[in-house]
Amino acid sequence: METGLVVFAFLPGESLIIFASTLAAITGSALDIRILIPVFFFAALIGDTVNYEIGRNLHHLSFFRRVIPEAKLEKARSYFKKHGGKTVMFGRFIPLIRTFIPLISGTARMEYKKFCLYNFLGVLIWVTFGSCLGYFFGQLDFVQQHFSLIFVLLALITAIPGVLITLYKMLRNNVSA
C-alpha cells in the first residue's frame, strides 16, 4: 500500500519489514521468515508496478496537463532516460521518496522493461536486507528481552520524518501568511 496507492507514502515499509522479521525470529513458528520474504517482495513489486501504471496514465487527466507543463515532463523524461535505473533501484531505500519514484517513472515514460528490471533488483535487495536485519536482531537476547521498548522507540523514530515535514509546512505557512 505504501507505494501502490501513492497516498500512503507515510507508511513505514522498511520498519514493517524489520519489525515482522524480528517477530519471526522471536516467535519462531508464529511467523515464518520463509513466507514473509516472498510476501514482502511481491507486495513491494506489485505496489511499484501499480504506481508506475498510475503515472503512465496521468496524462489522460485534463487537470494533470494543466498542472505539469510539457517542458517539465520533457526534463523528467530526459532524466529518467539517463538516470532512471539508478533512481528506481536506489530510491527504494529512501523513505517517502520511494513512493513517488515509480509514479514519476511512469509519468516520464521510462521504458517499462528497464523500470521492471531495476525495480526488481531494488526491491529484492531492499526486502532481503530488511528481512535479514530484522531476523538477525530478533535472535539477540537483548532484543528478545526488550522487544516492547525497542518497538516503541522504532515507532517514534519512524514518525520523526512525518512530524518534521508537518512542522516545516506549518512554519512555512505561518511565515508566508
Tab-separated table of N, CA and C in Angstrom:
chain	number	residue	atom	x	y	z
A	1	MET	N	0.825	-1.197	0.000
A	1	MET	CA	0.000	0.000	0.000
A	1	MET	C	0.867	1.259	0.000
A	2	GLU	N	2.073	1.145	0.574
A	2	GLU	CA	2.935	2.323	0.673
A	2	GLU	C	3.229	2.899	-0.709
A	3	THR	N	3.569	2.064	-1.669
A	3	THR	CA	3.906	2.580	-2.996
A	3	THR	C	2.760	2.432	-3.984
A	4	GLY	N	1.998	1.381	-3.883
A	4	GLY	CA	0.972	1.099	-4.879
A	4	GLY	C	-0.198	2.051	-4.893
A	5	LEU	N	-0.493	2.652	-3.768
A	5	LEU	CA	-1.649	3.538	-3.695
A	5	LEU	C	-1.269	5.009	-3.550
A	6	VAL	N	0.011	5.317	-3.662
A	6	VAL	CA	0.582	6.664	-3.652
A	6	VAL	C	0.210	7.465	-2.408
A	7	VAL	N	-1.055	7.513	-2.038
A	7	VAL	CA	-1.491	8.357	-0.926
A	7	VAL	C	-1.021	7.831	0.428
A	8	PHE	N	-0.449	6.647	0.463
A	8	PHE	CA	0.026	6.075	1.721
A	8	PHE	C	1.547	6.170	1.853
A	9	ALA	N	2.122	7.244	1.325
A	9	ALA	CA	3.575	7.439	1.357
A	9	ALA	C	4.118	7.469	2.778
A	10	PHE	N	3.266	7.812	3.729
A	10	PHE	CA	3.706	7.918	5.113
A	10	PHE	C	3.898	6.559	5.782
A	11	LEU	N	3.412	5.484	5.169
A	11	LEU	CA	3.561	4.166	5.785
A	11	LEU	C	5.038	3.763	5.794
A	12	PRO	N	5.527	3.269	6.922
A	12	PRO	CA	6.947	2.928	7.042
A	12	PRO	C	7.230	1.495	6.583
A	13	GLY	N	7.437	1.302	5.309
A	13	GLY	CA	7.642	-0.027	4.754
A	13	GLY	C	8.810	-0.777	5.359
A	14	GLU	N	9.962	-0.113	5.455
A	14	GLU	CA	11.129	-0.818	5.985
A	14	GLU	C	10.950	-1.157	7.461
A	15	SER	N	10.272	-0.313	8.202
A	15	SER	CA	10.024	-0.610	9.618
A	15	SER	C	9.136	-1.837	9.753
A	16	LEU	N	8.142	-1.945	8.890
A	16	LEU	CA	7.265	-3.111	8.926
A	16	LEU	C	8.050	-4.382	8.619
A	17	ILE	N	8.911	-4.320	7.615
A	17	ILE	CA	9.710	-5.496	7.249
A	17	ILE	C	10.625	-5.898	8.406
A	18	ILE	N	11.322	-4.936	8.974
A	18	ILE	CA	12.246	-5.234	10.071
A	18	ILE	C	11.480	-5.739	11.296
A	19	PHE	N	10.369	-5.078	11.609
A	19	PHE	CA	9.562	-5.480	12.766
A	19	PHE	C	9.026	-6.908	12.606
A	20	ALA	N	8.420	-7.195	11.465
A	20	ALA	CA	7.843	-8.526	11.246
A	20	ALA	C	8.928	-9.598	11.216
A	21	SER	N	10.074	-9.271	10.635
A	21	SER	CA	11.172	-10.236	10.589
A	21	SER	C	11.754	-10.481	11.974
A	22	THR	N	11.795	-9.443	12.788
A	22	THR	CA	12.246	-9.602	14.176
A	22	THR	C	11.264	-10.486	14.931
A	23	LEU	N	9.974	-10.239	14.738
A	23	LEU	CA	8.955	-11.084	15.371
A	23	LEU	C	9.064	-12.528	14.916
A	24	ALA	N	9.398	-12.732	13.640
A	24	ALA	CA	9.563	-14.094	13.122
A	24	ALA	C	10.682	-14.813	13.856
A	25	ALA	N	11.768	-14.099	14.145
A	25	ALA	CA	12.878	-14.710	14.880
A	25	ALA	C	12.492	-14.985	16.332
A	26	ILE	N	11.730	-14.074	16.924
A	26	ILE	CA	11.370	-14.219	18.341
A	26	ILE	C	10.316	-15.308	18.531
A	27	THR	N	9.296	-15.317	17.668
A	27	THR	CA	8.178	-16.250	17.867
A	27	THR	C	8.428	-17.624	17.263
A	28	GLY	N	9.327	-17.696	16.321
A	28	GLY	CA	9.617	-19.000	15.705
A	28	GLY	C	8.529	-19.425	14.745
A	29	SER	N	7.568	-20.192	15.230
A	29	SER	CA	6.574	-20.781	14.337
A	29	SER	C	5.393	-19.861	14.026
A	30	ALA	N	5.160	-18.838	14.834
A	30	ALA	CA	4.005	-17.957	14.605
A	30	ALA	C	4.142	-17.181	13.295
A	31	LEU	N	5.333	-16.705	12.995
A	31	LEU	CA	5.631	-16.043	11.730
A	31	LEU	C	6.838	-16.752	11.124
A	32	ASP	N	6.728	-17.115	9.876
A	32	ASP	CA	7.814	-17.839	9.207
A	32	ASP	C	8.522	-16.898	8.248
A	33	ILE	N	9.805	-16.662	8.462
A	33	ILE	CA	10.582	-15.756	7.615
A	33	ILE	C	10.576	-16.211	6.153
A	34	ARG	N	10.452	-17.515	5.923
A	34	ARG	CA	10.433	-18.049	4.549
A	34	ARG	C	9.146	-17.675	3.814
A	35	ILE	N	8.127	-17.313	4.561
A	35	ILE	CA	6.878	-16.836	3.961
A	35	ILE	C	6.888	-15.311	3.891
A	36	LEU	N	7.395	-14.683	4.933
A	36	LEU	CA	7.413	-13.216	4.980
A	36	LEU	C	8.203	-12.599	3.817
A	37	ILE	N	9.383	-13.129	3.539
A	37	ILE	CA	10.226	-12.531	2.496
A	37	ILE	C	9.528	-12.510	1.143
A	38	PRO	N	8.967	-13.627	0.663
A	38	PRO	CA	8.262	-13.543	-0.632
A	38	PRO	C	7.025	-12.637	-0.585
A	39	VAL	N	6.329	-12.609	0.546
A	39	VAL	CA	5.152	-11.738	0.658
A	39	VAL	C	5.584	-10.279	0.560
A	40	PHE	N	6.612	-9.900	1.312
A	40	PHE	CA	7.129	-8.528	1.242
A	40	PHE	C	7.611	-8.198	-0.163
A	41	PHE	N	8.336	-9.131	-0.766
A	41	PHE	CA	8.896	-8.906	-2.101
A	41	PHE	C	7.783	-8.630	-3.115
A	42	PHE	N	6.811	-9.523	-3.174
A	42	PHE	CA	5.755	-9.357	-4.181
A	42	PHE	C	4.850	-8.167	-3.869
A	43	ALA	N	4.635	-7.879	-2.598
A	43	ALA	CA	3.829	-6.701	-2.241
A	43	ALA	C	4.507	-5.425	-2.736
A	44	ALA	N	5.803	-5.301	-2.508
A	44	ALA	CA	6.538	-4.111	-2.949
A	44	ALA	C	6.611	-4.056	-4.472
A	45	LEU	N	6.874	-5.182	-5.095
A	45	LEU	CA	6.986	-5.231	-6.553
A	45	LEU	C	5.658	-4.864	-7.222
A	46	ILE	N	4.576	-5.440	-6.734
A	46	ILE	CA	3.255	-5.149	-7.295
A	46	ILE	C	2.869	-3.701	-7.009
A	47	GLY	N	3.136	-3.223	-5.794
A	47	GLY	CA	2.823	-1.834	-5.457
A	47	GLY	C	3.534	-0.858	-6.369
A	48	ASP	N	4.824	-1.086	-6.611
A	48	ASP	CA	5.579	-0.201	-7.508
A	48	ASP	C	5.047	-0.254	-8.931
A	49	THR	N	4.672	-1.441	-9.387
A	49	THR	CA	4.157	-1.586	-10.752
A	49	THR	C	2.824	-0.863	-10.908
A	50	VAL	N	1.963	-0.978	-9.916
A	50	VAL	CA	0.682	-0.251	-9.943
A	50	VAL	C	0.946	1.252	-9.977
A	51	ASN	N	1.877	1.703	-9.151
A	51	ASN	CA	2.231	3.110	-9.078
A	51	ASN	C	2.793	3.599	-10.417
A	52	TYR	N	3.623	2.797	-11.054
A	52	TYR	CA	4.175	3.127	-12.375
A	52	TYR	C	3.035	3.303	-13.388
A	53	GLU	N	2.090	2.375	-13.368
A	53	GLU	CA	0.960	2.430	-14.304
A	53	GLU	C	0.077	3.652	-14.053
A	54	ILE	N	-0.101	4.006	-12.789
A	54	ILE	CA	-0.854	5.226	-12.472
A	54	ILE	C	-0.155	6.415	-13.121
A	55	GLY	N	1.160	6.499	-12.915
A	55	GLY	CA	1.935	7.590	-13.504
A	55	GLY	C	1.884	7.597	-15.020
A	56	ARG	N	1.922	6.421	-15.612
A	56	ARG	CA	1.914	6.313	-17.070
A	56	ARG	C	0.599	6.801	-17.676
A	57	ASN	N	-0.453	6.756	-16.881
A	57	ASN	CA	-1.768	7.137	-17.393
A	57	ASN	C	-2.265	8.489	-16.899
A	58	LEU	N	-1.453	9.200	-16.141
A	58	LEU	CA	-1.876	10.508	-15.629
A	58	LEU	C	-2.126	11.525	-16.737
A	59	HIS	N	-1.396	11.404	-17.837
A	59	HIS	CA	-1.535	12.409	-18.908
A	59	HIS	C	-2.938	12.416	-19.516
A	60	HIS	N	-3.721	11.373	-19.262
A	60	HIS	CA	-5.103	11.326	-19.757
A	60	HIS	C	-6.022	12.275	-18.983
A	61	LEU	N	-5.595	12.681	-17.808
A	61	LEU	CA	-6.420	13.561	-16.969
A	61	LEU	C	-6.145	15.021	-17.331
A	62	SER	N	-7.192	15.763	-17.598
A	62	SER	CA	-7.017	17.141	-18.055
A	62	SER	C	-6.340	18.021	-17.009
A	63	PHE	N	-6.648	17.816	-15.719
A	63	PHE	CA	-6.012	18.660	-14.698
A	63	PHE	C	-4.508	18.417	-14.646
A	64	PHE	N	-4.072	17.201	-14.945
A	64	PHE	CA	-2.639	16.892	-14.933
A	64	PHE	C	-1.909	17.686	-16.015
A	65	ARG	N	-2.506	17.767	-17.185
A	65	ARG	CA	-1.878	18.514	-18.290
A	65	ARG	C	-1.797	20.003	-17.970
A	66	ARG	N	-2.725	20.491	-17.170
A	66	ARG	CA	-2.678	21.911	-16.782
A	66	ARG	C	-1.657	22.168	-15.684
A	67	VAL	N	-1.484	21.210	-14.779
A	67	VAL	CA	-0.603	21.391	-13.626
A	67	VAL	C	0.868	21.178	-13.994
A	68	ILE	N	1.144	20.182	-14.812
A	68	ILE	CA	2.529	19.852	-15.182
A	68	ILE	C	2.770	20.274	-16.623
A	69	PRO	N	3.561	21.304	-16.829
A	69	PRO	CA	3.843	21.753	-18.192
A	69	PRO	C	4.673	20.720	-18.966
A	70	GLU	N	4.509	20.707	-20.252
A	70	GLU	CA	5.214	19.754	-21.114
A	70	GLU	C	6.726	19.880	-20.966
A	71	ALA	N	7.234	21.092	-20.747
A	71	ALA	CA	8.679	21.286	-20.589
A	71	ALA	C	9.211	20.517	-19.372
A	72	LYS	N	8.449	20.502	-18.278
A	72	LYS	CA	8.868	19.763	-17.085
A	72	LYS	C	8.813	18.261	-17.329
A	73	LEU	N	7.801	17.837	-18.054
A	73	LEU	CA	7.718	16.415	-18.399
A	73	LEU	C	8.903	16.003	-19.273
A	74	GLU	N	9.287	16.858	-20.170
A	74	GLU	CA	10.423	16.563	-21.040
A	74	GLU	C	11.715	16.460	-20.237
A	75	LYS	N	11.876	17.326	-19.240
A	75	LYS	CA	13.046	17.231	-18.347
A	75	LYS	C	13.044	15.905	-17.597
A	76	ALA	N	11.873	15.515	-17.101
A	76	ALA	CA	11.757	14.242	-16.380
A	76	ALA	C	12.077	13.071	-17.301
A	77	ARG	N	11.583	13.125	-18.527
A	77	ARG	CA	11.872	12.054	-19.498
A	77	ARG	C	13.369	11.945	-19.753
A	78	SER	N	14.001	13.082	-19.924
A	78	SER	CA	15.440	13.113	-20.167
A	78	SER	C	16.199	12.542	-18.966
A	79	TYR	N	15.797	12.944	-17.769
A	79	TYR	CA	16.445	12.457	-16.557
A	79	TYR	C	16.296	10.942	-16.444
A	80	PHE	N	15.070	10.445	-16.618
A	80	PHE	CA	14.838	9.016	-16.450
A	80	PHE	C	15.454	8.189	-17.572
A	81	LYS	N	15.651	8.791	-18.705
A	81	LYS	CA	16.341	8.080	-19.778
A	81	LYS	C	17.798	7.861	-19.397
A	82	LYS	N	18.387	8.855	-18.753
A	82	LYS	CA	19.804	8.805	-18.383
A	82	LYS	C	20.039	8.131	-17.030
A	83	HIS	N	19.237	8.454	-16.019
A	83	HIS	CA	19.476	8.006	-14.644
A	83	HIS	C	18.346	7.166	-14.060
A	84	GLY	N	17.389	6.771	-14.866
A	84	GLY	CA	16.202	6.083	-14.347
A	84	GLY	C	16.496	4.801	-13.602
A	85	GLY	N	17.389	3.980	-14.136
A	85	GLY	CA	17.697	2.704	-13.493
A	85	GLY	C	18.227	2.882	-12.083
A	86	LYS	N	19.221	3.756	-11.936
A	86	LYS	CA	19.804	4.020	-10.617
A	86	LYS	C	18.757	4.626	-9.679
A	87	THR	N	17.954	5.518	-10.217
A	87	THR	CA	16.945	6.191	-9.394
A	87	THR	C	15.924	5.194	-8.864
A	88	VAL	N	15.445	4.314	-9.731
A	88	VAL	CA	14.445	3.321	-9.319
A	88	VAL	C	15.047	2.349	-8.309
A	89	MET	N	16.257	1.882	-8.571
A	89	MET	CA	16.870	0.873	-7.713
A	89	MET	C	17.262	1.438	-6.350
A	90	PHE	N	17.972	2.554	-6.328
A	90	PHE	CA	18.467	3.092	-5.064
A	90	PHE	C	17.440	3.969	-4.350
A	91	GLY	N	16.475	4.505	-5.099
A	91	GLY	CA	15.406	5.285	-4.484
A	91	GLY	C	14.540	4.446	-3.570
A	92	ARG	N	14.546	3.145	-3.769
A	92	ARG	CA	13.812	2.198	-2.940
A	92	ARG	C	14.238	2.319	-1.474
A	93	PHE	N	15.451	2.795	-1.223
A	93	PHE	CA	15.986	2.854	0.134
A	93	PHE	C	15.732	4.193	0.818
A	94	ILE	N	15.026	5.099	0.154
A	94	ILE	CA	14.783	6.422	0.731
A	94	ILE	C	13.297	6.558	1.078
A	95	PRO	N	12.976	6.584	2.386
A	95	PRO	CA	11.572	6.705	2.779
A	95	PRO	C	10.914	7.934	2.139
A	96	LEU	N	9.634	7.854	1.909
A	96	LEU	CA	8.795	8.864	1.256
A	96	LEU	C	9.127	8.980	-0.234
A	97	ILE	N	10.404	9.135	-0.557
A	97	ILE	CA	10.808	9.264	-1.965
A	97	ILE	C	10.438	7.999	-2.735
A	98	ARG	N	10.636	6.825	-2.102
A	98	ARG	CA	10.387	5.547	-2.785
A	98	ARG	C	8.955	5.451	-3.309
A	99	THR	N	8.035	6.129	-2.656
A	99	THR	CA	6.637	6.069	-3.077
A	99	THR	C	6.419	6.784	-4.405
A	100	PHE	N	7.161	7.853	-4.628
A	100	PHE	CA	6.903	8.678	-5.802
A	100	PHE	C	7.771	8.333	-7.008
A	101	ILE	N	8.856	7.613	-6.809
A	101	ILE	CA	9.729	7.280	-7.930
A	101	ILE	C	9.015	6.444	-8.993
A	102	PRO	N	8.283	5.393	-8.631
A	102	PRO	CA	7.568	4.659	-9.681
A	102	PRO	C	6.528	5.524	-10.406
A	103	LEU	N	5.851	6.391	-9.652
A	103	LEU	CA	4.859	7.290	-10.250
A	103	LEU	C	5.521	8.214	-11.272
A	104	ILE	N	6.627	8.819	-10.882
A	104	ILE	CA	7.340	9.730	-11.782
A	104	ILE	C	7.956	8.960	-12.941
A	105	SER	N	8.430	7.740	-12.673
A	105	SER	CA	8.984	6.902	-13.748
A	105	SER	C	7.930	6.656	-14.824
A	106	GLY	N	6.725	6.343	-14.389
A	106	GLY	CA	5.641	6.117	-15.347
A	106	GLY	C	5.256	7.394	-16.063
A	107	THR	N	5.169	8.481	-15.319
A	107	THR	CA	4.819	9.775	-15.910
A	107	THR	C	5.867	10.202	-16.935
A	108	ALA	N	7.140	9.925	-16.621
A	108	ALA	CA	8.240	10.308	-17.515
A	108	ALA	C	8.413	9.306	-18.654
A	109	ARG	N	7.552	8.299	-18.683
A	109	ARG	CA	7.592	7.293	-19.749
A	109	ARG	C	8.911	6.522	-19.776
A	110	MET	N	9.435	6.216	-18.592
A	110	MET	CA	10.625	5.374	-18.535
A	110	MET	C	10.280	4.052	-19.203
A	111	GLU	N	11.210	3.496	-19.931
A	111	GLU	CA	10.959	2.232	-20.629
A	111	GLU	C	10.523	1.180	-19.598
A	112	TYR	N	9.412	0.513	-19.872
A	112	TYR	CA	8.808	-0.402	-18.910
A	112	TYR	C	9.744	-1.545	-18.541
A	113	LYS	N	10.418	-2.132	-19.514
A	113	LYS	CA	11.323	-3.252	-19.221
A	113	LYS	C	12.470	-2.804	-18.328
A	114	LYS	N	12.985	-1.607	-18.572
A	114	LYS	CA	14.067	-1.066	-17.750
A	114	LYS	C	13.551	-0.809	-16.337
A	115	PHE	N	12.365	-0.217	-16.229
A	115	PHE	CA	11.768	0.009	-14.913
A	115	PHE	C	11.623	-1.312	-14.169
A	116	CYS	N	11.078	-2.319	-14.838
A	116	CYS	CA	10.851	-3.621	-14.193
A	116	CYS	C	12.154	-4.248	-13.713
A	117	LEU	N	13.198	-4.193	-14.524
A	117	LEU	CA	14.477	-4.787	-14.144
A	117	LEU	C	15.047	-4.110	-12.901
A	118	TYR	N	15.154	-2.786	-12.924
A	118	TYR	CA	15.747	-2.076	-11.794
A	118	TYR	C	14.841	-2.087	-10.569
A	119	ASN	N	13.552	-2.091	-10.776
A	119	ASN	CA	12.630	-2.198	-9.661
A	119	ASN	C	12.770	-3.569	-9.010
A	120	PHE	N	12.846	-4.601	-9.821
A	120	PHE	CA	13.034	-5.969	-9.321
A	120	PHE	C	14.289	-6.047	-8.459
A	121	LEU	N	15.394	-5.527	-8.980
A	121	LEU	CA	16.663	-5.570	-8.249
A	121	LEU	C	16.594	-4.758	-6.953
A	122	GLY	N	16.038	-3.550	-7.034
A	122	GLY	CA	15.926	-2.703	-5.847
A	122	GLY	C	15.059	-3.336	-4.778
A	123	VAL	N	13.907	-3.866	-5.167
A	123	VAL	CA	13.002	-4.500	-4.214
A	123	VAL	C	13.653	-5.744	-3.613
A	124	LEU	N	14.318	-6.527	-4.449
A	124	LEU	CA	14.981	-7.743	-3.970
A	124	LEU	C	16.024	-7.414	-2.895
A	125	ILE	N	16.864	-6.438	-3.166
A	125	ILE	CA	17.909	-6.056	-2.209
A	125	ILE	C	17.276	-5.463	-0.950
A	126	TRP	N	16.285	-4.568	-1.134
A	126	TRP	CA	15.642	-3.892	-0.009
A	126	TRP	C	14.953	-4.885	0.926
A	127	VAL	N	14.154	-5.786	0.366
A	127	VAL	CA	13.419	-6.759	1.178
A	127	VAL	C	14.386	-7.741	1.838
A	128	THR	N	15.361	-8.215	1.090
A	128	THR	CA	16.317	-9.177	1.648
A	128	THR	C	17.108	-8.548	2.785
A	129	PHE	N	17.616	-7.353	2.572
A	129	PHE	CA	18.395	-6.664	3.606
A	129	PHE	C	17.547	-6.405	4.845
A	130	GLY	N	16.367	-5.825	4.674
A	130	GLY	CA	15.498	-5.516	5.813
A	130	GLY	C	15.065	-6.758	6.569
A	131	SER	N	14.727	-7.806	5.839
A	131	SER	CA	14.284	-9.056	6.472
A	131	SER	C	15.428	-9.724	7.237
A	132	CYS	N	16.597	-9.786	6.626
A	132	CYS	CA	17.748	-10.398	7.298
A	132	CYS	C	18.160	-9.588	8.518
A	133	LEU	N	18.133	-8.273	8.391
A	133	LEU	CA	18.476	-7.406	9.520
A	133	LEU	C	17.520	-7.640	10.694
A	134	GLY	N	16.229	-7.626	10.410
A	134	GLY	CA	15.236	-7.862	11.457
A	134	GLY	C	15.358	-9.244	12.069
A	135	TYR	N	15.563	-10.237	11.235
A	135	TYR	CA	15.679	-11.616	11.729
A	135	TYR	C	16.924	-11.773	12.592
A	136	PHE	N	18.014	-11.160	12.165
A	136	PHE	CA	19.252	-11.201	12.941
A	136	PHE	C	19.036	-10.560	14.315
A	137	PHE	N	18.454	-9.360	14.341
A	137	PHE	CA	18.218	-8.683	15.613
A	137	PHE	C	17.261	-9.459	16.496
A	138	GLY	N	16.288	-10.104	15.892
A	138	GLY	CA	15.325	-10.885	16.663
A	138	GLY	C	15.933	-12.080	17.364
A	139	GLN	N	17.111	-12.482	16.962
A	139	GLN	CA	17.785	-13.622	17.593
A	139	GLN	C	18.682	-13.192	18.762
A	140	LEU	N	18.882	-11.894	18.913
A	140	LEU	CA	19.716	-11.395	20.014
A	140	LEU	C	18.928	-11.417	21.323
A	141	ASP	N	19.579	-11.882	22.386
A	141	ASP	CA	18.913	-11.957	23.692
A	141	ASP	C	18.398	-10.595	24.149
A	142	PHE	N	19.222	-9.549	23.965
A	142	PHE	CA	18.823	-8.206	24.389
A	142	PHE	C	17.523	-7.779	23.705
A	143	VAL	N	17.424	-8.021	22.408
A	143	VAL	CA	16.225	-7.646	21.650
A	143	VAL	C	15.030	-8.461	22.132
A	144	GLN	N	15.229	-9.725	22.355
A	144	GLN	CA	14.122	-10.570	22.823
A	144	GLN	C	13.615	-10.119	24.194
A	145	GLN	N	14.523	-9.684	25.053
A	145	GLN	CA	14.141	-9.271	26.405
A	145	GLN	C	13.510	-7.882	26.439
A	146	HIS	N	13.857	-7.028	25.492
A	146	HIS	CA	13.379	-5.639	25.493
A	146	HIS	C	12.607	-5.282	24.223
A	147	PHE	N	11.944	-6.247	23.651
A	147	PHE	CA	11.302	-6.024	22.348
A	147	PHE	C	10.243	-4.927	22.397
A	148	SER	N	9.456	-4.868	23.444
A	148	SER	CA	8.400	-3.845	23.538
A	148	SER	C	8.987	-2.441	23.517
A	149	LEU	N	10.026	-2.217	24.301
A	149	LEU	CA	10.676	-0.913	24.342
A	149	LEU	C	11.293	-0.571	22.977
A	150	ILE	N	11.939	-1.539	22.382
A	150	ILE	CA	12.555	-1.333	21.064
A	150	ILE	C	11.482	-0.999	20.024
A	151	PHE	N	10.354	-1.678	20.089
A	151	PHE	CA	9.255	-1.421	19.159
A	151	PHE	C	8.748	0.012	19.296
A	152	VAL	N	8.567	0.471	20.530
A	152	VAL	CA	8.093	1.843	20.769
A	152	VAL	C	9.112	2.847	20.236
A	153	LEU	N	10.400	2.629	20.511
A	153	LEU	CA	11.446	3.527	20.008
A	153	LEU	C	11.477	3.545	18.481
A	154	LEU	N	11.339	2.387	17.871
A	154	LEU	CA	11.320	2.307	16.404
A	154	LEU	C	10.130	3.071	15.834
A	155	ALA	N	8.989	2.935	16.464
A	155	ALA	CA	7.793	3.663	16.006
A	155	ALA	C	8.000	5.168	16.114
A	156	LEU	N	8.603	5.610	17.207
A	156	LEU	CA	8.866	7.045	17.382
A	156	LEU	C	9.873	7.554	16.350
A	157	ILE	N	10.931	6.802	16.123
A	157	ILE	CA	11.940	7.202	15.141
A	157	ILE	C	11.335	7.258	13.738
A	158	THR	N	10.486	6.302	13.434
A	158	THR	CA	9.843	6.265	12.121
A	158	THR	C	8.930	7.462	11.925
A	159	ALA	N	8.338	7.950	12.990
A	159	ALA	CA	7.409	9.086	12.899
A	159	ALA	C	8.123	10.416	12.733
A	160	ILE	N	9.399	10.476	13.036
A	160	ILE	CA	10.144	11.743	13.005
A	160	ILE	C	10.071	12.441	11.646
A	161	PRO	N	10.331	11.756	10.514
A	161	PRO	CA	10.254	12.481	9.235
A	161	PRO	C	8.880	13.116	8.980
A	162	GLY	N	7.818	12.392	9.285
A	162	GLY	CA	6.477	12.937	9.095
A	162	GLY	C	6.209	14.145	9.971
A	163	VAL	N	6.659	14.073	11.212
A	163	VAL	CA	6.490	15.196	12.142
A	163	VAL	C	7.284	16.402	11.654
A	164	LEU	N	8.525	16.168	11.227
A	164	LEU	CA	9.365	17.271	10.743
A	164	LEU	C	8.769	17.925	9.500
A	165	ILE	N	8.256	17.129	8.584
A	165	ILE	CA	7.636	17.681	7.375
A	165	ILE	C	6.405	18.495	7.738
A	166	THR	N	5.595	17.984	8.654
A	166	THR	CA	4.399	18.708	9.086
A	166	THR	C	4.776	20.030	9.747
A	167	LEU	N	5.766	19.991	10.632
A	167	LEU	CA	6.222	21.229	11.285
A	167	LEU	C	6.771	22.221	10.266
A	168	TYR	N	7.541	21.740	9.320
A	168	TYR	CA	8.093	22.607	8.286
A	168	TYR	C	6.979	23.293	7.490
A	169	LYS	N	5.975	22.529	7.107
A	169	LYS	CA	4.851	23.101	6.344
A	169	LYS	C	4.084	24.126	7.178
A	170	MET	N	3.899	23.807	8.451
A	170	MET	CA	3.179	24.749	9.327
A	170	MET	C	3.979	26.044	9.478
A	171	LEU	N	5.274	25.929	9.687
A	171	LEU	CA	6.123	27.119	9.826
A	171	LEU	C	6.171	27.912	8.525
A	172	ARG	N	6.268	27.228	7.414
A	172	ARG	CA	6.310	27.892	6.106
A	172	ARG	C	5.006	28.639	5.851
A	173	ASN	N	3.887	28.023	6.196
A	173	ASN	CA	2.593	28.675	6.006
A	173	ASN	C	2.431	29.880	6.925
A	174	ASN	N	2.950	29.796	8.146
A	174	ASN	CA	2.876	30.918	9.086
A	174	ASN	C	3.748	32.079	8.628
A	175	VAL	N	4.904	31.784	8.063
A	175	VAL	CA	5.826	32.824	7.598
A	175	VAL	C	5.239	33.539	6.389
A	176	SER	N	4.601	32.785	5.485
A	176	SER	CA	4.053	33.398	4.273
A	176	SER	C	2.726	34.098	4.523
A	177	ALA	N	2.104	33.856	5.667
A	177	ALA	CA	0.791	34.472	5.954
A	177	ALA	C	0.899	35.865	6.463
